[in-house]
Coordinates of C-alpha atoms in Angstrom, one line a residue:
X1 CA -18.9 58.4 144.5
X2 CA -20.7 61.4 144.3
X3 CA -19.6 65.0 143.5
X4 CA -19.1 66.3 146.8
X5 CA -17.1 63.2 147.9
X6 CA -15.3 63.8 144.5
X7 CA -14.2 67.6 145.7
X8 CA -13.6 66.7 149.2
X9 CA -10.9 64.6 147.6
X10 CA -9.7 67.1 144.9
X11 CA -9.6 69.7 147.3
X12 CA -7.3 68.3 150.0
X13 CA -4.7 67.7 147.2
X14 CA -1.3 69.9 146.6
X15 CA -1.9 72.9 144.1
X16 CA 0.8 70.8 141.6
X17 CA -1.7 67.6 141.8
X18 CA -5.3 69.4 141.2
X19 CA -5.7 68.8 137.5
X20 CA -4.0 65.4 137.4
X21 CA -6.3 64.4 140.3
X22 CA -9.5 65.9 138.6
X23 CA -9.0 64.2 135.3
X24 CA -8.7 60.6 137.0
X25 CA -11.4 60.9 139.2
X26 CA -13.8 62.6 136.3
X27 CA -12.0 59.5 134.3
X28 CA -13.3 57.1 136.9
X29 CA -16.9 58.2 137.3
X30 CA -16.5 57.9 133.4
X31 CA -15.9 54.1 133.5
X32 CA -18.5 54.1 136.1
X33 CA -20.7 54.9 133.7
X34 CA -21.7 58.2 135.4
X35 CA -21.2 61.1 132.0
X36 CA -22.4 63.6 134.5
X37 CA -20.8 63.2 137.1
X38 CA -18.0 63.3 134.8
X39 CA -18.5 67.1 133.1
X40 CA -19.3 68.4 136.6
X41 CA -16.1 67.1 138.3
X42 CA -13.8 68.5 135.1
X43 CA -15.8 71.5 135.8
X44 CA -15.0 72.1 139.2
X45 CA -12.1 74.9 139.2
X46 CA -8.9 75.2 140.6
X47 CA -8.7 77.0 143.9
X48 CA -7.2 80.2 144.6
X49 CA -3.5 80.1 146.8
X50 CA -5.4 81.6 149.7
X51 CA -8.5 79.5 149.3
X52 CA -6.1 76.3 149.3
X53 CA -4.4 77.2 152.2
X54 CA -7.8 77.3 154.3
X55 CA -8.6 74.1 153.0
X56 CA -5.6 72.7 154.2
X57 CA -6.3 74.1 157.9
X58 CA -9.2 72.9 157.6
X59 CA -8.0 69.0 156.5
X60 CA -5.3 69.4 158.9
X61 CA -5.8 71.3 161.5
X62 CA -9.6 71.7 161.5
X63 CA -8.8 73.3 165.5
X64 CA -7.7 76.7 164.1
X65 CA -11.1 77.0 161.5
X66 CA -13.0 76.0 164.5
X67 CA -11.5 78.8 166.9
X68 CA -11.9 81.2 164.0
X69 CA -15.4 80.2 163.8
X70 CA -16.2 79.7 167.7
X71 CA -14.4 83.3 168.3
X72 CA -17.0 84.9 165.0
X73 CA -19.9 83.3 167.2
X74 CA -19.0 85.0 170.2
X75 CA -18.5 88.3 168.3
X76 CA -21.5 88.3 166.9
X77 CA -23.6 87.1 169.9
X78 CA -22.2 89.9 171.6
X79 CA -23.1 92.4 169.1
X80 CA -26.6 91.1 168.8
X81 CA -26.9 91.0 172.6
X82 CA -25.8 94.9 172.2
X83 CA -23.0 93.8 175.2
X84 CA -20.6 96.8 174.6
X85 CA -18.1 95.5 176.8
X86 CA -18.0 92.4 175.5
X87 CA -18.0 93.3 171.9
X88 CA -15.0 96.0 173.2
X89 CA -13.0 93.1 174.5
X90 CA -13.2 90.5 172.2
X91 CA -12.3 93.3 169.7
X92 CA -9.3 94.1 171.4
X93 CA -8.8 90.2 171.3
X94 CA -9.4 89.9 167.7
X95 CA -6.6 90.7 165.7
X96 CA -4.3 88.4 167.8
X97 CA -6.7 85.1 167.1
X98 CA -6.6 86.7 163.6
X99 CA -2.5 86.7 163.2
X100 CA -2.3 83.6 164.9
X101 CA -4.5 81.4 162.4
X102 CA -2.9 83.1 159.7
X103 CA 0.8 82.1 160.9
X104 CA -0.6 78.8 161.3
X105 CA -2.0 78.8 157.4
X106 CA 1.2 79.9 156.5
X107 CA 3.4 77.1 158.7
X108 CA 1.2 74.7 157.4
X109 CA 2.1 75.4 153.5
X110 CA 5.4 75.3 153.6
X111 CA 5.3 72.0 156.1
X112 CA 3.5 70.9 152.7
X113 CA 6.2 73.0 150.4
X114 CA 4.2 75.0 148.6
X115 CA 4.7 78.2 150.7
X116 CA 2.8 81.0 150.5
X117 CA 3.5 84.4 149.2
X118 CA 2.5 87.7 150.6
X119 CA -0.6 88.0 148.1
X120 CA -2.3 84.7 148.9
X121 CA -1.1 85.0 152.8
X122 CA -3.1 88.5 152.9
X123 CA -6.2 86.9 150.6
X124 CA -5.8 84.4 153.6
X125 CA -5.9 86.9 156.3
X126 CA -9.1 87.9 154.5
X127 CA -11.3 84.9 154.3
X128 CA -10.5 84.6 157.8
X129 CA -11.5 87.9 159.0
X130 CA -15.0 87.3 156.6
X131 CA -15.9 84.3 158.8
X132 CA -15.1 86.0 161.6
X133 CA -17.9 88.5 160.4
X134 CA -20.6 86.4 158.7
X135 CA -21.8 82.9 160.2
X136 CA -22.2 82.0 156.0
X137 CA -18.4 83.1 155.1
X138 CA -17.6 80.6 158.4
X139 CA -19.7 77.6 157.5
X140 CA -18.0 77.8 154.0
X141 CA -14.3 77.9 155.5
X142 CA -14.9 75.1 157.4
X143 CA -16.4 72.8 154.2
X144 CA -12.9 72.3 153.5
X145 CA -13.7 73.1 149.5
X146 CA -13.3 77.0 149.7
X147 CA -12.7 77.4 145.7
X148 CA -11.8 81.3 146.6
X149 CA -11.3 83.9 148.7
X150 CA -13.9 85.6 150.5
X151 CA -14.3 89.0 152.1
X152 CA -16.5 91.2 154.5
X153 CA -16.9 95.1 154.1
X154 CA -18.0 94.9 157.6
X155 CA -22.0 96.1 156.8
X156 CA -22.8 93.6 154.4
X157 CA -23.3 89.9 154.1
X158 CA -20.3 88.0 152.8
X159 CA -21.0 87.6 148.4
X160 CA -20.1 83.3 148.7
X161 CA -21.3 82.8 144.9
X162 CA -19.3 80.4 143.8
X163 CA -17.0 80.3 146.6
X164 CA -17.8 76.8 147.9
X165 CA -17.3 73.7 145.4
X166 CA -20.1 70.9 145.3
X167 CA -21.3 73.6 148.2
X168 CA -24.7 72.2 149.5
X169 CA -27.6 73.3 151.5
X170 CA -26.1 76.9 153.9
X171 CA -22.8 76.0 152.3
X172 CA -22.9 78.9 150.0
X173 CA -25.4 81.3 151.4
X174 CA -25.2 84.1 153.6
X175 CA -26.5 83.2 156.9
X176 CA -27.1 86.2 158.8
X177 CA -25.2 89.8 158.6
X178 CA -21.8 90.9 159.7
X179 CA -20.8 92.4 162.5
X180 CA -21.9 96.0 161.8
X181 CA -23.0 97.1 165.6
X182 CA -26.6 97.8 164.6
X183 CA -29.1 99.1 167.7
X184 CA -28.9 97.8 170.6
X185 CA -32.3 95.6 171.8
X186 CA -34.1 97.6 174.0
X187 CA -34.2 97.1 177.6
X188 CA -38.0 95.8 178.5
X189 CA -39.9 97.6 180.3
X190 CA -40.6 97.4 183.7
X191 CA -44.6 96.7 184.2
X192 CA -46.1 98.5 186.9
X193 CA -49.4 95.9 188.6
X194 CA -50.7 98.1 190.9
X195 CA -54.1 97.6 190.8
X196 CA -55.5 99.8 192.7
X197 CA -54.0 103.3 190.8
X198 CA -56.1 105.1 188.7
X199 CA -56.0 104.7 184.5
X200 CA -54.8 108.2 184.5
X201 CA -51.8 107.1 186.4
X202 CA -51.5 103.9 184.8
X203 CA -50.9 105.5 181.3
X204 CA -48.1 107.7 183.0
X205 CA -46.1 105.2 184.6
X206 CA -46.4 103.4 181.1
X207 CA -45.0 106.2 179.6
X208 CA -42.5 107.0 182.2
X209 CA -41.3 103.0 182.0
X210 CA -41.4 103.2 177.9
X211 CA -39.1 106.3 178.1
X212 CA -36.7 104.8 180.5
X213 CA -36.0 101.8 178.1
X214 CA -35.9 104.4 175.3
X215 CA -33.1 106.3 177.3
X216 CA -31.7 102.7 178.5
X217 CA -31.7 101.8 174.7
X218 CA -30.2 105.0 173.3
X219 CA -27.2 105.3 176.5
X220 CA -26.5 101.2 175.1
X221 CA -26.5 102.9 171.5
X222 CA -23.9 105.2 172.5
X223 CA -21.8 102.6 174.1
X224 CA -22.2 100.2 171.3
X225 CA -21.2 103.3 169.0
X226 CA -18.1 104.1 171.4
X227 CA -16.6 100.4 171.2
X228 CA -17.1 100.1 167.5
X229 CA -15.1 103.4 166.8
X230 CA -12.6 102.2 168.9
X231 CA -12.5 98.9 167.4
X232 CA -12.2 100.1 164.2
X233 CA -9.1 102.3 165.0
X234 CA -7.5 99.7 166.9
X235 CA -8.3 97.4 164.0
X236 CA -6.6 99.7 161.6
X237 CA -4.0 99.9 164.1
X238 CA -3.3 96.1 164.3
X239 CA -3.5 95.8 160.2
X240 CA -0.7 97.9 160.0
X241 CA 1.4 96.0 162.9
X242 CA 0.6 92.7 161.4
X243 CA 1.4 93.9 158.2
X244 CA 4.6 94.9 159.4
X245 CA 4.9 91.8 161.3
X246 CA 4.3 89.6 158.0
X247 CA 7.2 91.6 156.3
X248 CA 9.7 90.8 159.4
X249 CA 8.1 86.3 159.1
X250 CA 8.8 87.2 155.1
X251 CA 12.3 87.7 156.1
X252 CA 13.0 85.6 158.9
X253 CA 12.2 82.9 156.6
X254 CA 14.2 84.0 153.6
X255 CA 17.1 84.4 156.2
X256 CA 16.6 80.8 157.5
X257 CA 16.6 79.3 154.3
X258 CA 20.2 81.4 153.5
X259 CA 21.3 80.2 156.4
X260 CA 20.3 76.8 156.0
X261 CA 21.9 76.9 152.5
X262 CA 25.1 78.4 153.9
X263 CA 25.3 75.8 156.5
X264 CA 25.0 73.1 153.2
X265 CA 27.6 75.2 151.4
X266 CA 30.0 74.7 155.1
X267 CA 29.4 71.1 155.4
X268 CA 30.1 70.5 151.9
X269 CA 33.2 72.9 151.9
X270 CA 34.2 70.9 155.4
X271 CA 34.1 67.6 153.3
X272 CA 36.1 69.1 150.3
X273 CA 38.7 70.8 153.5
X274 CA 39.2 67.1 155.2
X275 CA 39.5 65.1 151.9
X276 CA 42.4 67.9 150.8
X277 CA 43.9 67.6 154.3
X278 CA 44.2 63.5 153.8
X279 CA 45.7 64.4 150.6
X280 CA 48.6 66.6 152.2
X281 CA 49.2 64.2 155.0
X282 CA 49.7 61.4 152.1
X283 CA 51.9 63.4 149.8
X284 CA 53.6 64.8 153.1
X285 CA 54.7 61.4 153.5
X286 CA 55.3 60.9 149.9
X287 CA 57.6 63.8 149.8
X288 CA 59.2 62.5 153.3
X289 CA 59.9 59.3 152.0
X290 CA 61.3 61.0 148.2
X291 CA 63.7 62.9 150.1
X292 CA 65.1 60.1 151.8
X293 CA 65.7 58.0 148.7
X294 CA 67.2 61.6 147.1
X295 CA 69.8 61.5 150.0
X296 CA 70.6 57.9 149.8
X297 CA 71.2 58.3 145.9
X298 CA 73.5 61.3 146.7
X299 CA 75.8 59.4 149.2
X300 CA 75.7 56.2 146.7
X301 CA 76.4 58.6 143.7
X302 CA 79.0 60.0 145.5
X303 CA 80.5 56.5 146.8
X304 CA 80.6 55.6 143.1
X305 CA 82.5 58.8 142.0
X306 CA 85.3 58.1 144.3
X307 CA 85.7 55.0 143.5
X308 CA 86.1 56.0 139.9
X309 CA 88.4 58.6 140.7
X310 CA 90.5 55.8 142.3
X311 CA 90.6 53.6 138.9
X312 CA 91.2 56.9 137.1
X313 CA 94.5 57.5 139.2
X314 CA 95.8 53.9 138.5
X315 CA 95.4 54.4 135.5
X316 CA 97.3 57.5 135.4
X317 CA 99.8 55.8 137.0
X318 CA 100.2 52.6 134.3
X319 CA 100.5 54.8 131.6

């Protein structure tokens, strides 16, 4: 065992388990004779909420880290490639893959009971939106050993210092900037090969091709410029709206589990309602069967009067 085996182990364990886990392995690499080994793995720290929820996408359902990832790629490829339209439309796209991963962080915890709260579900929502941004910040989500959350200012290269446990070689650096729309790669310019034209006119056409790609350049500049803007409202936009939306899950849950517990409190009322019910039917029949023994004592009572009233008139009589 070495350390990263040792964190890929602690790591995929519930919040509740972490130290308990931690001392026995750093225990067993102790009887292995390791010391080492040992202090590093009771050094490695407890991850944040948000930071354990992406591991456990990424032990669970490693699918949703690598569409997060996959969808980053494409971002970035497209903003590299200076493809405005393409950058515009998987901007328009990217809130939704964003939400989506994020509800599926969130149904995972509680399918593991330790359910988020709206703090770690937005620290969450940014580590995410950092890998989307920064090919480092994704290549750290998916290590499965995220120690804590991570974000991108959008201009920057995600900060992953000490954001990857046991990380190892591009675990923990940044690998190439954020999506920032930077200048657009010029278009190349078109070679003129005729032969025959003076150097006078050579040097012109040179120039007239170098100013085309410079206007080419600049008009996919502007472009570039144009999406970005209105990504950035429509990213602003789509905050607010899954903000909202996390509020209205926030209480769609709470109502579930009242309903839940005031189906429990039903069935459990139900049980008490049938048991009292037997209990009436059997002192129904209890009381049925009383007043039939009260009216038989009445008529043998009353049998037994008379007939003393008939040996109290003899003796009337006699005397």
């Amino acid at each position: 065992m070495d350390l990263r085996e040792a964190a890929h182990r602690l790591y995929a364990v519930m919040p509740r388990e972490f130290t308990a886990e931690r001392t026995a392995l750093a225990r067993k690499a102790k009887d292995q004779g390791d010391k080492d080994l040992a202090k590093d793995i009771t050094g490695l720290p407890k991850p944040a909420a948000g930071a354990w929820a992406i591991n456990m996408l990424a032990q669970h359902r490693p699918e949703v880290i690598d569409g997060v990832v996959r969808f980053g790629a494409s971002l970035r490829e497209a903003q590299a490639g200076g493809d405005a339209e393409a950058f515009r439309e998987l901007g328009q796209q990217r809130q939704g893959r964003l939400g989506a991963a994020v509800h599926e962080a969130k149904d995972l915890a509680s399918m593991l009971g330790t359910p988020l709260s709206a703090a770690a579900a937005a620290d969450a929502e940014q580590t995410l939106r950092a890998a989307m941004a920064d090919a480092g910040a994704a290549s750290a989500v998916a290590t499965g050993r995220l120690v804590r959350g991570l974000s991108s200012s959008g201009f920057e290269a995600v900060d992953l210092t000490d954001a990857v446990a046991a990380a190892g070689p591009g675990e923990a650096t940044a690998a190439e900037s954020p999506v920032v729309a930077p200048p657009a790669k010029p278009a190349a310019a078109r070679k003129e090969k005729k032969a025959s034209a003076p150097p006078a006119r050579k040097k012109e056409a040179g120039e007239q091709a170098t100013s085309l790609a410079e206007r080419r350049a600049a008009k996919k500049r502007e472009q570039l410029g144009e999406a970005r803007s209105e990504f950035e409202a429509a990213d602003k936009q789509a905050r607010e709206a899954e903000d909202a939306a996390s509020k209205a899950w926030d209480t769609v849950k709470d109502l579930e589990e009242r309903r839940k517990a005031l189906e429990s409190e039903i069935a459990d009322a139900r049980k008490i309602l049938a048991a009292l019910e037997a209990e009436l039917i059997g002192t129904t029949r209890d009381a049925e069967t009383a007043e039939s023994a009260r009216k038989q004592a009445v008529r043998t009572a009353t049998q037994q009067r008379r007939a003393a009233d008939q040996v109290q008139r003899r003796v009337d009589r006699l005397s």
